[in-house]
Amino acid sequence: MALTVVGSIAFDSVRTPFGERERMLGGSAVHFALAASFFTEVMVVGSVGEDFGEEHIEALRSRGVDTSDVERVPGETFSWRGHYDADLNIAHTDETRLGVFADFEPKLSDGSREAEALFLGNIQPDLQRRVRAQCDGARLAALDSMNLWIETTREALRAAIAEVDCVILNDAEIRMLTEEPNLARAARELMGTGPRIVVAKRGEYGAALFTGHGFYALPGLLLEDVRDPTGAGDSFAGGFLGYLDGCGAFDPDDRTLHRAMAYGTVLASFNVEEFGTERVARLSADEVSERYAELRALTHFDVPG
Amino acid sequence: MALTVVGSIAFDSVRTPFGERERMLGGSAVHFALAASFFTEVMVVGSVGEDFGEEHIEALRSRGVDTSDVERVPGETFSWRGHYDADLNIAHTDETRLGVFADFEPKLSDGSREAEALFLGNIQPDLQRRVRAQCDGARLAALDSMNLWIETTREALRAAIAEVDCVILNDAEIRMLTEEPNLARAARELMGTGPRIVVAKRGEYGAALFTGHGFYALPGLLLEDVRDPTGAGDSFAGGFLGYLDGCGAFDPDDRTLHRAMAYGTVLASFNVEEFGTERVARLSADEVSERYAELRALTHFDVPG
């Protein structure tokens, strides 16, 4: 079992009501890979600049992530600066410097290409399609995207979605993309174009899953200490797909998908507790299992006797 | 076991993308009572005008609701006219005519006063306090409110909250009232002032529960057919409190509260499927049980073997 992720590797500078940090390791591929590394072998495909240090690579490697397809090129690493006010659901972007990410053209080694599972992080949809074509043996391919691509390259995104098995988007993005305000109908519309699994990320409200058999939903954990929500969605996707790949579920049944939803929720909940990758970097497998059990207790109810 | 509800009885005229209706029976007390009637004996305290017909009273009585404290006074019944655009989460008010509701002074018979459980629907907080004082034997008293009272009579609302066991508000209202953006912290702050149970209604995202033992959350059912969300919150509260009262749980343990959360979610899901009270009026106890089981299947996950 192996899972390839293609996406951004970045330096994030973030300010929230709970503090601030400069140039933390971040980006969709990083958050995804760290979360998925609890379940399976992960290979990251991405590009970084000359300012990317050995300690940053080591942060991934120490979690067992294969970084041999992280290409170092002249220039500076993609960087994002943003802040959150009291409402942590809304990210305010202060500065984006694409750096080497502007010319990113994913180069996959044979190992990355031959993975059974593939996650196309939030990059330009035509790039996603080219990577998908290279990984033609992937048995479970998923993609994420963002409002920018829905607004500027809608048709390319539609084409990319038609070529994957699983779509993982924010609920507002699913509505925007389909122009259908009812989420269940919107998900069904997307499934009609190709994917057999649609996951709607709902921020602090959790996530919903749609398959040909119906829907499923889990609330998020209601934590008192949320310090930095950056990367929560990618951590969710990493836990979700990482679990599926780790148990070889490339055509997962609903029961397996429900567990994957729970692991995604658990990894996202750890991610937001501290800044950047701080919390997930020192997370243990036991803590993941404990919170999985906690999430069960916090969402389950019995049948009246 | 008996449950008294004090709140508005109204005529609602509603337009949504799925149709429109004129002067349907509505109001917080009506939606609450119909939902609660599946679980316990309900007594409604409210006032209506001369335009309120016998058929409207009969709609409540046919569900076994005691309407002897519904007072008919000269004037017209409270009426609300509103519409929903594509985003059914946002109600747009077009006209409010308070009518006899403007001078509403709840008059409780001995029967209503002696109920073990009390729901103070969304009325002016000082009125809520006077009713609470009359029902001094109630062992489980809950209240709802709205942003209008938070903005105009915050201190009175704070005082009313201090006198009940359970607060049932929208999550945005809990944040607004406490000026604390983190919902878990905001709920804890409210509990510090008196109530031992805080329920945060989250619209289509479901509901969260806070007690001294921690939190619990359920997502809403993701229905493809949502026609009119008016009254969903009151239906939730009716299912929630009705279940608790019906099983005599006036100091409910967490397990009982979790079931009550599920019944609230179920009743709210039926309410929104059709306009006004259309769906709940013809609902059967078997359908409630079936959807309860469905909600379990749609939210539960197992432990990996």
Short mmCIF file of C-alpha atoms in Angstrom, two decimals, chain B residues 48-270:
data_model
loop_
_atom_site.label_atom_id
_atom_site.label_comp_id
_atom_site.label_asym_id
_atom_site.label_seq_id
_atom_site.Cartn_x
_atom_site.Cartn_y
_atom_site.Cartn_z
CA VAL B 48 -54.76 34.20 19.55
CA GLY B 49 -57.10 36.69 17.93
CA GLU B 50 -60.64 36.49 16.64
CA ASP B 51 -59.33 35.30 13.25
CA PHE B 52 -58.08 32.06 14.80
CA GLY B 53 -60.46 29.30 13.74
CA GLU B 54 -61.62 26.12 15.38
CA GLU B 55 -59.74 24.14 12.71
CA HIS B 56 -56.45 25.64 13.96
CA ILE B 57 -57.17 24.62 17.54
CA GLU B 58 -58.17 21.22 16.23
CA ALA B 59 -54.77 20.82 14.51
CA LEU B 60 -53.20 20.88 17.98
CA ARG B 61 -55.92 18.87 19.75
CA SER B 62 -55.81 16.08 17.19
CA ARG B 63 -52.21 15.48 18.30
CA GLY B 64 -53.41 15.30 21.91
CA VAL B 65 -52.15 18.78 22.83
CA ASP B 66 -54.05 20.49 25.67
CA THR B 67 -55.14 23.93 24.41
CA SER B 68 -57.21 25.05 27.37
CA ASP B 69 -54.67 27.81 28.12
CA VAL B 70 -54.83 29.22 24.61
CA GLU B 71 -56.61 32.48 25.22
CA ARG B 72 -58.72 34.10 22.54
CA VAL B 73 -58.68 37.91 22.76
CA PRO B 74 -60.06 40.74 20.60
CA GLY B 75 -57.79 41.60 17.69
CA GLU B 76 -55.84 39.63 15.14
CA THR B 77 -53.47 36.72 15.63
CA PHE B 78 -49.72 37.37 15.38
CA SER B 79 -48.67 36.94 11.76
CA TRP B 80 -45.33 36.63 10.02
CA ARG B 81 -44.57 36.88 6.33
CA GLY B 82 -41.19 35.87 5.04
CA HIS B 83 -39.24 34.16 2.31
CA TYR B 84 -36.15 32.09 1.74
CA ASP B 85 -33.97 32.34 -1.37
CA ALA B 86 -31.68 29.57 -2.58
CA ASP B 87 -29.86 29.54 0.77
CA LEU B 88 -32.55 28.11 3.02
CA ASN B 89 -30.45 28.91 6.08
CA ILE B 90 -31.38 32.58 5.85
CA ALA B 91 -34.94 33.70 6.60
CA HIS B 92 -35.92 37.08 5.13
CA THR B 93 -38.74 38.77 7.03
CA ASP B 94 -41.12 40.74 4.83
CA GLU B 95 -43.76 41.66 7.41
CA THR B 96 -44.44 41.08 11.10
CA ARG B 97 -47.82 41.96 12.60
CA LEU B 98 -47.75 41.41 16.34
CA GLY B 99 -51.53 41.72 16.78
CA VAL B 100 -52.69 40.30 20.11
CA PHE B 101 -49.17 39.03 20.77
CA ALA B 102 -48.06 42.63 21.50
CA ASP B 103 -49.95 42.56 24.80
CA PHE B 104 -49.40 38.89 25.55
CA GLU B 105 -49.39 38.23 29.29
CA PRO B 106 -49.31 34.47 29.83
CA LYS B 107 -52.10 33.15 32.06
CA LEU B 108 -51.39 29.72 33.41
CA SER B 109 -54.06 27.40 34.78
CA ASP B 110 -53.22 25.15 37.71
CA GLY B 111 -52.58 22.32 35.24
CA SER B 112 -50.00 24.29 33.22
CA ARG B 113 -48.40 25.64 36.36
CA GLU B 114 -47.89 22.22 37.86
CA ALA B 115 -46.13 20.60 34.89
CA GLU B 116 -42.80 18.98 35.74
CA ALA B 117 -41.21 20.44 32.60
CA LEU B 118 -41.46 23.91 31.10
CA PHE B 119 -40.38 25.39 27.79
CA LEU B 120 -40.15 29.15 27.56
CA GLY B 121 -40.37 29.79 23.83
CA ASN B 122 -38.89 32.85 22.22
CA ILE B 123 -40.77 35.70 23.98
CA GLN B 124 -39.60 38.81 25.84
CA PRO B 125 -37.22 37.71 28.65
CA ASP B 126 -39.14 39.46 31.45
CA LEU B 127 -42.27 37.55 30.40
CA GLN B 128 -40.21 34.37 30.46
CA ARG B 129 -39.11 35.18 34.01
CA ARG B 130 -42.67 35.79 35.19
CA VAL B 131 -43.79 32.46 33.75
CA ARG B 132 -40.81 30.73 35.30
CA ALA B 133 -41.75 32.21 38.68
CA GLN B 134 -45.33 30.94 38.36
CA CYS B 135 -44.09 27.42 37.53
CA ASP B 136 -41.87 27.26 40.57
CA GLY B 137 -42.35 23.51 40.85
CA ALA B 138 -41.00 22.75 37.36
CA ARG B 139 -38.08 20.38 37.68
CA LEU B 140 -36.75 20.94 34.17
CA ALA B 141 -37.14 24.44 32.74
CA ALA B 142 -35.70 25.40 29.38
CA LEU B 143 -35.70 28.55 27.29
CA ASP B 144 -35.12 29.71 23.76
CA SER B 145 -34.52 33.31 22.67
CA MET B 146 -33.41 35.30 19.63
CA ASN B 147 -30.98 37.99 18.51
CA LEU B 148 -33.63 40.73 19.05
CA TRP B 149 -33.65 40.08 22.82
CA ILE B 150 -29.87 39.74 22.95
CA GLU B 151 -29.58 43.18 21.36
CA THR B 152 -32.38 44.97 23.22
CA THR B 153 -32.82 43.27 26.60
CA ARG B 154 -29.54 41.50 27.24
CA GLU B 155 -29.57 41.85 31.03
CA ALA B 156 -33.15 40.58 31.33
CA LEU B 157 -32.24 37.62 29.12
CA ARG B 158 -29.17 36.91 31.25
CA ALA B 159 -31.41 36.93 34.33
CA ALA B 160 -33.93 34.60 32.66
CA ILE B 161 -31.13 32.21 31.69
CA ALA B 162 -29.87 32.13 35.27
CA GLU B 163 -33.27 30.80 36.34
CA VAL B 164 -33.55 27.83 33.95
CA ASP B 165 -31.90 24.41 33.81
CA CYS B 166 -31.45 24.29 30.06
CA VAL B 167 -30.72 26.86 27.37
CA ILE B 168 -31.56 26.07 23.73
CA LEU B 169 -30.17 28.72 21.36
CA ASN B 170 -28.63 28.98 17.91
CA ASP B 171 -24.85 28.74 18.01
CA ALA B 172 -24.51 32.27 16.62
CA GLU B 173 -26.80 33.56 19.38
CA ILE B 174 -24.70 31.84 22.07
CA ARG B 175 -21.61 33.52 20.66
CA MET B 176 -23.35 36.88 20.43
CA LEU B 177 -24.74 36.69 23.95
CA THR B 178 -21.44 35.72 25.57
CA GLU B 179 -19.18 37.65 23.16
CA GLU B 180 -17.04 34.51 23.06
CA PRO B 181 -16.40 33.14 19.55
CA ASN B 182 -15.39 29.65 20.72
CA LEU B 183 -18.64 27.74 21.17
CA ALA B 184 -17.36 25.36 23.84
CA ARG B 185 -16.04 28.25 25.93
CA ALA B 186 -19.22 30.24 25.37
CA ALA B 187 -21.36 27.30 26.53
CA ARG B 188 -19.20 26.88 29.62
CA GLU B 189 -19.59 30.57 30.40
CA LEU B 190 -23.40 30.22 30.19
CA MET B 191 -23.34 27.14 32.43
CA GLY B 192 -21.42 29.16 34.99
CA THR B 193 -24.45 31.43 35.37
CA GLY B 194 -26.95 28.70 36.23
CA PRO B 195 -28.10 26.27 33.51
CA ARG B 196 -26.66 22.75 33.66
CA ILE B 197 -27.48 22.00 30.02
CA VAL B 198 -26.71 24.14 26.97
CA VAL B 199 -27.92 23.11 23.52
CA ALA B 200 -26.54 24.94 20.47
CA LYS B 201 -28.76 24.62 17.41
CA ARG B 202 -26.67 24.76 14.24
CA GLY B 203 -29.25 24.80 11.44
CA GLU B 204 -28.52 22.27 8.70
CA TYR B 205 -25.34 21.28 10.59
CA GLY B 206 -27.33 19.76 13.46
CA ALA B 207 -26.90 20.53 17.13
CA ALA B 208 -24.35 20.39 19.94
CA LEU B 209 -24.93 19.68 23.62
CA PHE B 210 -22.85 20.87 26.55
CA THR B 211 -23.10 19.61 30.13
CA GLY B 212 -20.76 19.55 33.10
CA HIS B 213 -19.33 16.33 31.65
CA GLY B 214 -18.31 17.72 28.28
CA PHE B 215 -19.87 17.99 24.88
CA TYR B 216 -21.82 15.91 22.40
CA ALA B 217 -22.84 16.67 18.82
CA LEU B 218 -25.03 15.33 16.04
CA PRO B 219 -25.16 16.44 12.41
CA GLY B 220 -28.49 17.18 10.77
CA LEU B 221 -29.98 14.81 8.23
CA LEU B 222 -28.86 15.79 4.74
CA LEU B 223 -32.20 15.76 2.98
CA GLU B 224 -32.58 16.39 -0.74
CA ASP B 225 -36.08 17.72 -0.16
CA VAL B 226 -36.05 20.68 2.18
CA ARG B 227 -39.03 22.90 1.40
CA ASP B 228 -39.47 25.23 4.38
CA PRO B 229 -37.11 25.46 7.36
CA THR B 230 -39.52 27.64 9.41
CA GLY B 231 -39.99 26.10 12.85
CA ALA B 232 -37.11 23.64 12.60
CA GLY B 233 -35.50 24.96 15.80
CA ASP B 234 -38.76 24.73 17.75
CA SER B 235 -39.41 21.22 16.41
CA PHE B 236 -35.92 20.27 17.59
CA ALA B 237 -36.62 21.69 21.05
CA GLY B 238 -39.99 19.92 21.14
CA GLY B 239 -38.48 16.54 20.30
CA PHE B 240 -35.62 17.11 22.75
CA LEU B 241 -37.63 18.27 25.78
CA GLY B 242 -40.64 16.12 24.92
CA TYR B 243 -38.50 12.99 25.05
CA LEU B 244 -36.92 14.00 28.37
CA ASP B 245 -40.28 14.77 29.94
CA GLY B 246 -41.85 11.62 28.50
CA CYS B 247 -39.32 9.42 30.26
CA GLY B 248 -39.40 11.49 33.44
CA ALA B 249 -35.78 12.55 33.04
CA PHE B 250 -35.83 15.89 34.86
CA ASP B 251 -32.19 15.55 35.88
CA PRO B 252 -31.14 13.60 32.79
CA ASP B 253 -27.92 11.61 32.56
CA ASP B 254 -25.78 12.02 29.46
CA ARG B 255 -27.08 8.85 27.81
CA THR B 256 -30.66 10.10 28.04
CA LEU B 257 -29.62 13.54 26.79
CA HIS B 258 -27.96 11.94 23.76
CA ARG B 259 -31.18 10.14 22.86
CA ALA B 260 -33.08 13.40 23.33
CA MET B 261 -30.64 15.12 20.93
CA ALA B 262 -31.40 12.41 18.37
CA TYR B 263 -35.17 12.78 18.75
CA GLY B 264 -34.85 16.54 18.42
CA THR B 265 -32.83 16.07 15.23
CA VAL B 266 -35.43 13.63 13.87
CA LEU B 267 -38.40 15.91 14.53
CA ALA B 268 -36.60 18.91 12.99
CA SER B 269 -35.82 16.84 9.89
CA PHE B 270 -39.49 16.04 9.33
#
